[in-house]
Coordinates of C-alpha atoms in Angstrom, one line a residue:
Chain Q
M1 CA 93.2 43.0 56.9
T2 CA 95.9 41.8 54.5
A3 CA 98.7 39.6 55.7
S4 CA 101.1 42.5 55.2
A5 CA 99.0 44.8 57.4
A6 CA 98.7 42.1 60.0
L7 CA 102.5 41.8 60.2
V8 CA 102.8 45.5 60.8
V9 CA 100.1 45.5 63.5
E10 CA 101.7 42.6 65.3
R11 CA 105.2 44.0 65.3
A12 CA 104.0 47.5 66.1
A13 CA 102.2 46.1 69.2
Q14 CA 105.3 44.3 70.3
V15 CA 107.5 47.4 69.8
S16 CA 105.0 49.7 71.6
A17 CA 104.8 47.4 74.6
A18 CA 108.6 47.2 74.8
I19 CA 108.9 51.0 74.5
D20 CA 106.3 51.6 77.2
R21 CA 108.0 49.1 79.6
A22 CA 111.4 50.7 79.0
F23 CA 110.1 54.3 79.6
D24 CA 108.3 53.0 82.7
M25 CA 111.6 51.7 84.1
L26 CA 113.8 54.5 83.0
L27 CA 111.5 57.4 84.1
A28 CA 111.2 56.4 87.7
V29 CA 109.7 59.3 89.7
P30 CA 112.2 60.7 92.3
Q31 CA 110.8 61.7 95.7
D32 CA 111.9 65.4 95.5
A33 CA 110.8 68.6 94.0
R34 CA 111.3 67.2 90.5
R35 CA 108.4 64.8 91.0
R36 CA 106.1 66.9 88.8
L37 CA 108.6 67.0 86.0
Y38 CA 109.0 63.2 85.9
E39 CA 105.3 62.6 86.1
A40 CA 104.8 65.0 83.2
M41 CA 107.5 63.2 81.2
R42 CA 105.7 59.9 81.8
H43 CA 102.4 61.5 80.7
A44 CA 104.1 62.5 77.5
A45 CA 106.2 59.4 76.8
I46 CA 104.2 56.4 78.0
G47 CA 101.0 55.1 76.3
G48 CA 99.4 56.0 73.0
G49 CA 101.1 56.9 69.8
K50 CA 101.8 54.8 66.7
R51 CA 105.5 54.3 67.7
L52 CA 106.2 54.4 64.0
R53 CA 109.8 55.6 64.4
P54 CA 110.8 52.8 66.8
L55 CA 109.0 50.3 64.6
L56 CA 111.1 51.5 61.6
V57 CA 114.3 51.1 63.7
H58 CA 113.3 47.5 64.5
A59 CA 112.3 46.8 60.9
A60 CA 115.6 48.1 59.5
C61 CA 117.6 46.2 62.2
D62 CA 116.1 43.0 60.7
L63 CA 118.2 43.6 57.7
F64 CA 121.6 43.5 59.5
N65 CA 121.2 41.2 62.5
I66 CA 121.4 44.1 64.9
S67 CA 120.8 43.1 68.5
P68 CA 117.4 43.6 70.1
E69 CA 118.9 45.7 72.8
T70 CA 120.4 48.1 70.3
A71 CA 117.2 48.3 68.3
L72 CA 115.2 49.0 71.5
R73 CA 117.5 51.7 72.8
V74 CA 117.8 53.5 69.4
G75 CA 114.0 53.3 69.2
L76 CA 113.7 54.8 72.6
A77 CA 116.0 57.7 71.7
V78 CA 114.2 58.6 68.5
E79 CA 110.9 58.4 70.3
C80 CA 112.2 60.8 73.0
I81 CA 113.0 63.3 70.2
H82 CA 109.6 62.7 68.5
V83 CA 107.7 63.1 71.8
Y84 CA 109.7 66.2 72.8
S85 CA 108.8 67.8 69.5
L86 CA 105.1 67.0 70.0
V87 CA 105.1 68.5 73.5
H88 CA 106.7 71.7 72.3
D89 CA 104.6 71.9 69.1
D90 CA 101.4 71.6 71.1
L91 CA 102.3 74.7 73.2
P92 CA 100.0 77.7 72.9
A93 CA 102.8 79.7 71.2
M94 CA 103.1 77.0 68.6
D95 CA 100.2 74.9 67.3
D96 CA 98.1 75.4 70.5
D97 CA 96.6 71.9 70.8
D98 CA 94.6 70.6 73.7
M99 CA 94.6 66.9 72.8
R100 CA 97.3 64.5 71.8
R101 CA 97.2 60.7 71.5
G102 CA 93.7 60.8 73.0
K103 CA 94.9 62.6 76.2
P104 CA 95.2 66.2 77.3
T105 CA 98.5 67.7 76.0
V106 CA 101.2 68.2 78.6
H107 CA 100.6 72.0 79.1
K108 CA 96.9 71.2 79.6
A109 CA 97.4 68.4 82.1
Y110 CA 100.3 70.2 83.9
D111 CA 101.3 73.8 82.8
E112 CA 103.3 75.5 80.1
A113 CA 106.5 75.8 82.1
T114 CA 106.5 72.1 82.9
A115 CA 105.8 71.3 79.2
I116 CA 108.8 73.3 78.1
L117 CA 111.0 71.5 80.6
V118 CA 109.5 68.1 79.7
G119 CA 110.5 68.7 76.1
D120 CA 114.0 69.9 77.0
C121 CA 114.6 66.9 79.3
L122 CA 113.3 64.3 76.7
Q123 CA 115.7 65.8 74.2
S124 CA 118.8 65.4 76.5
F125 CA 117.5 62.0 77.6
A126 CA 117.7 60.8 73.9
F127 CA 121.4 61.5 73.9
E128 CA 121.9 60.0 77.4
I129 CA 120.3 56.8 76.1
L130 CA 122.5 56.6 73.0
A131 CA 125.7 57.4 74.8
D132 CA 125.4 54.4 77.2
E133 CA 127.4 51.3 76.2
Q134 CA 124.2 49.2 76.5
T135 CA 123.2 50.8 73.2
H136 CA 126.2 49.5 71.3
P137 CA 129.6 48.2 72.5
D138 CA 131.5 50.2 69.9
P139 CA 131.9 53.9 70.9
F140 CA 132.4 54.9 67.3
V141 CA 128.9 53.6 66.5
R142 CA 127.4 55.4 69.5
V143 CA 129.0 58.7 68.3
E144 CA 127.8 58.3 64.8
L145 CA 124.2 57.5 66.1
M146 CA 124.3 60.6 68.3
K147 CA 125.7 62.8 65.5
A148 CA 123.0 61.6 63.1
L149 CA 120.2 62.1 65.6
A150 CA 121.5 65.6 66.5
V151 CA 121.5 66.6 62.8
A152 CA 118.2 65.0 62.1
S153 CA 116.5 66.8 65.0
G154 CA 118.1 70.3 64.9
A155 CA 118.0 73.4 62.8
G156 CA 119.1 71.3 59.7
G157 CA 116.3 68.8 60.3
M158 CA 113.1 68.5 62.3
A159 CA 113.2 71.8 64.2
G160 CA 114.3 73.6 61.0
G161 CA 111.2 72.1 59.3
Q162 CA 109.0 73.2 62.2
M163 CA 110.3 76.8 61.7
M164 CA 109.4 76.6 58.0
D165 CA 106.0 75.3 59.1
L166 CA 105.5 78.4 61.2
E167 CA 106.4 80.6 58.2
A168 CA 104.0 78.6 56.0
E169 CA 101.1 80.4 57.8
K170 CA 102.5 83.8 56.5
S171 CA 103.6 82.8 53.0
R172 CA 102.2 80.8 50.1
F173 CA 104.6 77.9 49.7
D174 CA 104.8 76.1 46.3
L175 CA 105.1 72.3 46.0
A176 CA 108.9 72.3 46.0
T177 CA 109.0 74.3 49.2
V178 CA 106.3 72.2 50.9
T179 CA 108.3 69.1 49.9
R180 CA 111.5 70.6 51.4
L181 CA 109.6 71.6 54.6
Q182 CA 108.2 68.0 55.0
N183 CA 111.6 66.4 54.2
L184 CA 113.0 68.3 57.2
K185 CA 110.0 68.3 59.5
T186 CA 109.1 64.6 59.4
G187 CA 111.5 63.1 56.8
A188 CA 114.8 63.7 58.7
L189 CA 113.7 61.8 61.8
I190 CA 112.2 59.0 59.7
G191 CA 115.5 58.9 57.8
F192 CA 117.4 58.5 61.0
S193 CA 115.1 55.7 62.2
V194 CA 115.8 53.7 59.0
E195 CA 119.5 54.5 58.6
A196 CA 120.4 53.9 62.3
A197 CA 120.5 50.1 61.6
A198 CA 123.1 50.7 58.9
I199 CA 125.1 52.9 61.2
A200 CA 125.0 50.2 63.9
A201 CA 126.2 47.7 61.2
R202 CA 129.0 50.1 60.3
I203 CA 127.9 50.3 56.7
P204 CA 129.5 53.5 55.2
P205 CA 127.2 56.2 53.8
D206 CA 127.7 55.0 50.2
G207 CA 126.1 51.7 51.1
R208 CA 123.1 53.3 52.7
K209 CA 121.6 54.9 49.5
G210 CA 118.8 52.3 49.2
L211 CA 117.7 52.8 52.7
H212 CA 118.1 56.6 52.4
G213 CA 115.8 56.5 49.3
Y214 CA 113.3 54.3 51.0
A215 CA 113.1 56.6 54.0
R216 CA 112.8 59.8 51.9
D217 CA 109.9 58.2 50.0
I218 CA 107.9 56.8 52.9
G219 CA 108.5 60.1 54.8
L220 CA 106.7 62.1 52.1
A221 CA 104.0 59.3 51.7
F222 CA 103.5 59.5 55.4
Q223 CA 103.0 63.2 55.3
I224 CA 100.6 63.1 52.4
A225 CA 98.6 60.5 54.3
D226 CA 98.7 62.8 57.3
D227 CA 97.4 65.7 55.2
L228 CA 94.6 63.5 53.8
L229 CA 93.7 62.5 57.4
D230 CA 93.7 66.2 58.5
V231 CA 91.1 66.9 55.7
E232 CA 89.1 63.7 55.8
G233 CA 89.7 62.0 59.2
D234 CA 87.9 62.6 62.4
A235 CA 89.4 63.8 65.7
A236 CA 88.2 60.8 67.8
T237 CA 90.1 58.3 65.6
A238 CA 93.2 60.5 65.2
G239 CA 93.3 61.3 68.9
K240 CA 94.0 64.9 68.1
A241 CA 92.3 67.9 66.3
T242 CA 91.9 67.7 62.5
G243 CA 91.2 70.3 59.9
K244 CA 93.9 72.5 61.3
D245 CA 96.0 73.2 58.2
A246 CA 93.2 74.6 56.2
A247 CA 92.1 76.7 59.1
A248 CA 95.6 78.1 59.4
G249 CA 95.7 78.8 55.7
K250 CA 98.7 76.6 55.2
E251 CA 99.5 75.0 51.8
T252 CA 99.8 71.2 52.0
F253 CA 100.2 68.4 49.5
V254 CA 96.4 68.1 49.5
S255 CA 95.7 71.8 49.0
L256 CA 98.3 72.0 46.2
L257 CA 97.5 68.7 44.4
G258 CA 93.9 68.0 45.4
A259 CA 93.0 64.9 47.3
P260 CA 92.8 62.4 44.4
R261 CA 96.2 63.3 43.0
A262 CA 97.7 63.5 46.5
R263 CA 96.5 59.9 47.1
E264 CA 97.9 58.8 43.8
Q265 CA 101.2 60.4 44.6
A266 CA 101.4 58.7 48.0
R267 CA 100.8 55.4 46.3
L268 CA 103.6 56.0 43.8
L269 CA 106.0 57.0 46.6
V270 CA 105.2 53.7 48.4
D271 CA 106.0 51.7 45.2
Q272 CA 109.2 53.7 44.7
A273 CA 110.1 53.2 48.4
K274 CA 109.7 49.4 48.0
A275 CA 111.8 49.4 44.8
H276 CA 114.7 50.8 46.8
L277 CA 114.7 47.6 48.9
H278 CA 115.1 45.2 46.0
G279 CA 118.5 44.0 47.1
F280 CA 117.4 42.9 50.6
G281 CA 115.1 39.9 50.0
A282 CA 112.7 38.6 52.6
R283 CA 114.5 40.3 55.4
A284 CA 112.9 43.6 54.2
D285 CA 109.4 42.3 54.3
L286 CA 108.5 44.3 57.4
L287 CA 109.9 47.5 55.8
R288 CA 107.8 46.8 52.7
A289 CA 104.7 46.2 54.8
I290 CA 105.2 49.4 56.7
A291 CA 105.4 51.3 53.5
D292 CA 102.0 50.0 52.4
Y293 CA 100.6 50.5 55.9
I294 CA 101.6 54.1 56.0
V295 CA 99.1 55.2 53.3
E296 CA 96.4 52.8 54.4
R297 CA 96.2 53.7 58.1
D298 CA 93.2 55.7 59.5
R299 CA 95.2 57.5 62.3
Chain L
M1 CA 142.5 95.3 89.9
T2 CA 144.6 92.5 91.3
A3 CA 146.9 90.5 89.1
S4 CA 144.7 87.5 89.5
A5 CA 141.6 89.4 88.4
A6 CA 143.5 90.8 85.5
L7 CA 144.4 87.3 84.4
V8 CA 140.8 86.3 84.4
V9 CA 139.7 89.4 82.5
E10 CA 142.4 88.8 79.9
R11 CA 141.6 85.1 79.3
A12 CA 137.9 85.7 79.4
A13 CA 138.2 88.3 76.7
Q14 CA 140.2 85.9 74.5
V15 CA 137.7 83.1 75.1
S16 CA 134.7 85.3 74.5
A17 CA 136.1 86.5 71.2
A18 CA 136.9 83.0 70.1
I19 CA 133.4 81.8 71.0
D20 CA 131.8 84.7 69.1
R21 CA 133.9 84.0 66.0
A22 CA 133.1 80.3 66.1
F23 CA 129.3 80.9 66.5
D24 CA 129.4 83.5 63.7
M25 CA 131.0 80.9 61.4
L26 CA 128.9 77.9 62.5
L27 CA 125.5 79.7 62.4
A28 CA 125.6 81.0 58.9
V29 CA 122.1 82.1 57.9
P30 CA 120.5 79.9 55.1
Q31 CA 118.5 81.6 52.4
D32 CA 115.3 79.8 52.9
A33 CA 112.3 79.9 55.3
R34 CA 114.6 79.0 58.2
R35 CA 116.3 82.4 58.0
R36 CA 114.4 83.8 61.0
L37 CA 115.4 80.8 63.1
Y38 CA 119.1 81.2 62.4
E39 CA 119.0 85.0 63.0
A40 CA 117.3 84.4 66.3
M41 CA 119.9 81.7 67.2
R42 CA 122.6 84.3 66.4
H43 CA 120.8 86.9 68.5
A44 CA 120.9 84.5 71.5
A45 CA 124.3 83.0 71.1
I46 CA 126.6 85.8 69.8
G47 CA 127.7 88.8 71.9
G48 CA 127.4 89.5 75.6
G49 CA 127.5 87.1 78.4
K50 CA 130.4 86.3 80.7
R51 CA 131.2 83.0 78.9
L52 CA 132.1 81.6 82.3
R53 CA 131.5 78.0 81.3
P54 CA 133.8 78.1 78.2
L55 CA 136.4 80.0 80.3
L56 CA 136.3 77.2 82.9
V57 CA 136.7 74.6 80.1
H58 CA 139.8 76.5 78.9
A59 CA 141.2 76.9 82.4
A60 CA 140.8 73.2 83.2
C61 CA 142.3 72.2 79.8
D62 CA 145.5 74.1 80.9
L63 CA 146.0 71.3 83.5
F64 CA 146.2 68.5 81.0
N65 CA 147.7 70.0 77.8
I66 CA 144.3 69.5 75.9
S67 CA 144.4 71.0 72.4
P68 CA 143.0 74.5 71.9
E69 CA 140.5 73.0 69.3
T70 CA 139.1 70.6 71.8
A71 CA 138.8 73.3 74.5
L72 CA 137.1 75.7 72.0
R73 CA 134.6 73.1 70.8
V74 CA 133.7 71.8 74.3
G75 CA 133.3 75.4 75.4
L76 CA 131.0 76.0 72.4
A77 CA 128.9 73.0 73.3
V78 CA 128.4 73.9 76.9
E79 CA 127.7 77.5 76.0
C80 CA 125.0 76.2 73.5
I81 CA 123.3 74.4 76.5
H82 CA 123.7 77.4 78.8
V83 CA 122.2 79.8 76.1
Y84 CA 119.3 77.5 75.3
S85 CA 118.5 77.3 79.0
L86 CA 118.5 81.1 79.2
V87 CA 116.2 81.5 76.2
H88 CA 113.7 79.0 77.6
D89 CA 113.9 80.3 81.1
D90 CA 113.2 83.8 79.9
L91 CA 109.9 82.8 78.2
P92 CA 106.6 84.3 79.6
A93 CA 105.6 80.8 81.0
M94 CA 108.9 80.5 82.9
D95 CA 110.6 83.6 84.4
D96 CA 109.1 86.1 81.9
D97 CA 112.1 88.3 81.4
D98 CA 112.4 91.1 78.7
M99 CA 116.1 91.8 78.9
R100 CA 119.1 89.4 78.8
R101 CA 122.8 90.3 78.4
G102 CA 121.7 93.9 77.8
K103 CA 119.5 93.0 74.8
P104 CA 115.8 92.1 74.4
T105 CA 115.2 88.4 75.1
V106 CA 114.6 86.2 72.1
H107 CA 110.8 86.0 72.5
K108 CA 110.8 89.9 72.7
A109 CA 113.0 90.4 69.7
Y110 CA 111.3 87.7 67.7
D111 CA 108.4 85.7 69.2
E112 CA 107.7 82.9 71.6
A113 CA 107.5 80.1 69.0
T114 CA 110.8 81.1 67.6
A115 CA 112.3 81.3 71.1
I116 CA 111.1 77.8 71.8
L117 CA 112.7 76.5 68.6
V118 CA 115.9 78.5 69.2
G119 CA 116.4 76.7 72.5
D120 CA 115.6 73.3 71.0
C121 CA 118.1 73.8 68.2
L122 CA 120.9 75.1 70.4
Q123 CA 120.5 72.0 72.5
S124 CA 120.9 69.6 69.6
F125 CA 123.7 71.8 68.2
A126 CA 125.7 71.2 71.4
F127 CA 125.6 67.5 70.7
E128 CA 126.3 68.0 67.0
I129 CA 129.5 69.9 67.9
L130 CA 130.7 67.3 70.4
A131 CA 130.0 64.4 68.0
D132 CA 132.3 65.8 65.3
E133 CA 135.8 64.4 65.1
Q134 CA 137.2 67.9 65.2
T135 CA 136.3 68.0 68.9
H136 CA 138.6 65.0 69.7
P137 CA 140.1 62.3 67.6
D138 CA 139.1 59.5 70.0
P139 CA 135.4 58.5 69.6
F140 CA 135.3 57.1 73.2
V141 CA 136.2 60.6 74.5
R142 CA 133.5 62.2 72.3
V143 CA 130.9 59.7 73.7
E144 CA 131.9 60.3 77.3
L145 CA 131.7 64.1 76.7
M146 CA 128.3 63.8 75.2
K147 CA 127.0 61.5 78.0
A148 CA 128.3 63.8 80.7
L149 CA 126.7 66.9 79.0
A150 CA 123.4 65.1 78.5
V151 CA 123.3 64.1 82.2
A152 CA 124.4 67.5 83.4
S153 CA 121.8 69.3 81.3
G154 CA 118.7 67.0 81.7
A155 CA 116.2 66.1 84.3
G156 CA 119.1 64.8 86.6
G157 CA 120.9 68.2 86.2
M158 CA 120.2 71.7 85.0
A159 CA 116.6 71.2 83.8
G160 CA 115.8 69.2 86.9
G161 CA 117.1 72.1 89.0
Q162 CA 115.0 74.5 86.9
M163 CA 111.9 72.4 87.8
M164 CA 112.8 72.6 91.5
D165 CA 113.2 76.4 91.0
L166 CA 109.6 76.6 89.7
E167 CA 108.4 74.6 92.7
A168 CA 110.3 77.0 95.0
E169 CA 107.7 79.7 94.3
K170 CA 105.1 77.4 95.8
S171 CA 107.0 75.9 98.8
R172 CA 109.3 77.1 101.5
F173 CA 112.6 75.4 100.8
D174 CA 115.2 75.0 103.6
L175 CA 118.9 75.5 103.1
A176 CA 119.6 71.8 102.2
T177 CA 116.9 71.9 99.5
V178 CA 118.1 75.3 98.1
T179 CA 121.7 73.8 98.0
R180 CA 120.4 70.7 96.2
L181 CA 118.4 72.9 93.8
Q182 CA 121.5 75.0 93.0
N183 CA 123.8 72.0 92.7
L184 CA 121.5 70.9 89.9
K185 CA 120.4 74.2 88.3
T186 CA 123.9 75.8 87.9
G187 CA 126.3 73.3 89.5
A188 CA 125.9 70.5 87.1
L189 CA 126.9 72.5 84.0
I190 CA 129.7 74.2 85.8
G191 CA 130.8 70.7 86.9
F192 CA 130.7 69.5 83.3
S193 CA 132.8 72.5 82.2
V194 CA 135.5 71.7 84.7
E195 CA 135.5 67.9 84.3
A196 CA 135.4 67.9 80.5
A197 CA 139.2 68.5 80.4
A198 CA 139.7 65.4 82.6
I199 CA 137.4 63.4 80.3
A200 CA 139.4 64.6 77.3
A201 CA 142.6 63.5 79.0
R202 CA 141.0 60.1 79.7
I203 CA 141.4 60.4 83.4
P204 CA 139.0 57.9 85.1
P205 CA 136.3 59.2 87.5
D206 CA 138.4 58.3 90.5
G207 CA 141.1 60.8 89.5
R208 CA 138.7 63.6 89.0
K209 CA 137.7 64.1 92.6
G210 CA 139.7 67.3 93.1
L211 CA 138.2 68.9 90.1
H212 CA 134.7 67.7 91.0
G213 CA 135.1 69.3 94.5
Y214 CA 136.4 72.5 93.0
A215 CA 133.5 72.7 90.6
R216 CA 130.9 72.0 93.3
D217 CA 132.3 74.7 95.5
I218 CA 132.6 77.4 92.9
G219 CA 129.2 76.5 91.6
L220 CA 127.6 77.3 95.0
A221 CA 129.8 80.4 95.5
F222 CA 128.7 81.6 92.0
Q223 CA 125.1 81.1 93.0
I224 CA 125.5 82.9 96.3
A225 CA 127.2 85.8 94.4
D226 CA 124.3 85.8 91.9
D227 CA 121.8 85.9 94.8
L228 CA 123.7 88.9 96.3
L229 CA 123.7 90.7 93.0
D230 CA 120.0 90.0 92.6
V231 CA 119.4 91.8 96.0
E232 CA 122.2 94.5 95.8
G233 CA 123.1 94.9 92.1
D234 CA 121.5 97.1 89.5
A235 CA 119.8 96.0 86.3
A236 CA 122.0 98.2 84.0
T237 CA 125.2 96.5 85.2
A238 CA 123.7 93.0 85.3
G239 CA 122.1 93.4 81.8
K240 CA 119.0 91.8 83.2
A241 CA 116.2 92.4 85.8
T242 CA 117.2 92.2 89.4
G243 CA 115.2 91.7 92.6
K244 CA 113.2 89.0 91.0
D245 CA 113.7 86.2 93.6
A246 CA 112.3 88.2 96.5
A247 CA 109.4 89.4 94.4
A248 CA 108.6 85.7 93.6
G249 CA 108.8 84.8 97.2
K250 CA 111.6 82.3 96.6
E251 CA 114.0 81.3 99.3
T252 CA 117.7 81.9 98.3
F253 CA 121.0 81.6 100.1
V254 CA 120.6 85.3 100.9
S255 CA 117.1 85.1 102.2
L256 CA 118.0 82.1 104.4
L257 CA 121.4 83.2 105.7
G258 CA 121.2 87.0 105.4
A259 CA 123.6 89.0 103.2
P260 CA 126.6 89.1 105.6
R261 CA 126.7 85.4 106.3
A262 CA 126.0 84.5 102.7
R263 CA 129.0 86.6 101.6
E264 CA 131.1 84.9 104.2
Q265 CA 129.9 81.5 103.1
A266 CA 130.8 82.3 99.5
R267 CA 134.3 83.3 100.6
L268 CA 134.7 80.0 102.5
L269 CA 133.6 78.1 99.5
V270 CA 136.2 79.8 97.3
D271 CA 139.0 79.0 99.7
Q272 CA 137.7 75.4 99.8
A273 CA 137.6 75.3 96.0
K274 CA 141.2 76.4 95.8
A275 CA 142.3 73.8 98.3
H276 CA 141.0 71.1 96.0
L277 CA 143.6 72.2 93.4
H278 CA 146.6 71.8 95.7
G279 CA 148.1 69.0 93.5
F280 CA 148.1 70.9 90.3
G281 CA 150.7 73.7 90.9
A282 CA 151.0 76.8 88.7
R283 CA 149.0 75.2 85.9
A284 CA 145.9 75.7 88.0
D285 CA 146.5 79.5 88.5
L286 CA 143.7 80.4 86.1
L287 CA 141.2 78.1 87.9
R288 CA 142.3 79.7 91.2
A289 CA 141.9 83.2 89.8
I290 CA 138.4 82.3 88.5
A291 CA 137.3 81.1 91.9
D292 CA 138.3 84.5 93.4
Y293 CA 136.7 86.4 90.5
I294 CA 133.4 84.6 90.9
V295 CA 132.6 86.3 94.2
E296 CA 134.2 89.6 93.4
R297 CA 132.4 90.3 90.1
D298 CA 129.7 93.0 89.7
R299 CA 127.6 91.2 87.0

């Protein structure tokens, strides 16, 4: 393992442990008829997962001396949104997946109605976490974080991309449309994760262009790596089913470009992403290492 | 019709028209693969419905000279949450309803995957609306509104109550448990609708006790009236299926108390709700009229 990959693995383990501890504390199971709901929320939110988005939040917070408490709580919020999207995407009416993060999906371990409510509750929980003054003392920062997360996760972001993804099974999308789809479906939330630190530092949108460019590039590189893993990876390592896109007849970066060119494109995007960080010096080393790691990972 | 009922009907018509106009403007359909998502969001959000929650927001805003723009946008946000909950509750895995507000439910008019995403997007849209400075110039007020809405709609509020409602089909709930269920399932969002005006007026929680009591009482009265309509009403007037609770073997206020005592209890709650408003004078006339209207309505 390179020194850069070791840095990512070490920080990712710290962040994952902190996220699990926080969810364990925040999602205490009440002794009433909501017990099953909270147990299912814990099943979805605790354990497993790469925690890439919280890791990106932490790495970007390194740039601006943002407090660990802010970084943790913003990471929790974005992970709530990510996990809710996985729980709903796995439903029979959507991607119909039985396994996620090496465990049965929520509707398999519980039932569909519970899975729908788990997703709904994790979404509102993300905003509840951000609204609390423990996240940041300045209410303006909290509002801006919530607004950015709402936009990144809704019809103009992640969920809009998910809708395009459903339509992708019916149409033949070209490279521009697949790029747009992925910029919404995975890119918007990755963008929030990286830019949240700049919002917390009250840097105006004009000053966030480098981070915005970095996020856009690693978002696409991440998706290409995912498409390659879907074609070449195995389900045991991935912790979920593979080979699904081809089976569904969906165009992906790999189906449109072929694996060798897709791999080359991901590498180019990573170099471009790192170039966006040139002004930040050594403080951006973790962000650089994450960019490399994203295309080298095996799950 | 009494003068009080006429006041409610007149203001409700104004509020409904304003809500429909605003949704029509805000939910412009994009010319890309998200077209179907936005069309389905419009199907769910525009037209029909009593718009009780936005009406309550407006009525409570009368008490504190809150701007019409704030009242409208808070009403839109709470209606987004209410509509998302209806879209998800109507899904086959939940209550499995075909008709809502006199139209086919979203999963019937479109499909289940689209209905799941419509609900998800309307939830994030509620927070996007509240986060915008058009809602209120003070970011602290916007944060407090968002926090209150997140709590009222999540596992500790509406969605938690929905989970209890699912469990109600498996257990025999007593009156205390049904009351708790309904305080969460419908009461929490009605409470937000009434208290939002006090939040916008920066009245601290201590000063909101009267409004809180009013909201709790009309919330239960509203639910008892709903249970009575479910037993005695007809589907054409209600715009949705009736007789569902008894068919599902769920305990309700009516099954536990019997219709005559339930009706009496609703009437008592309305009187109690109005008593909570004694300090507000004529400015609270619309809130008083709504309390009466809630138990007299036929849908």
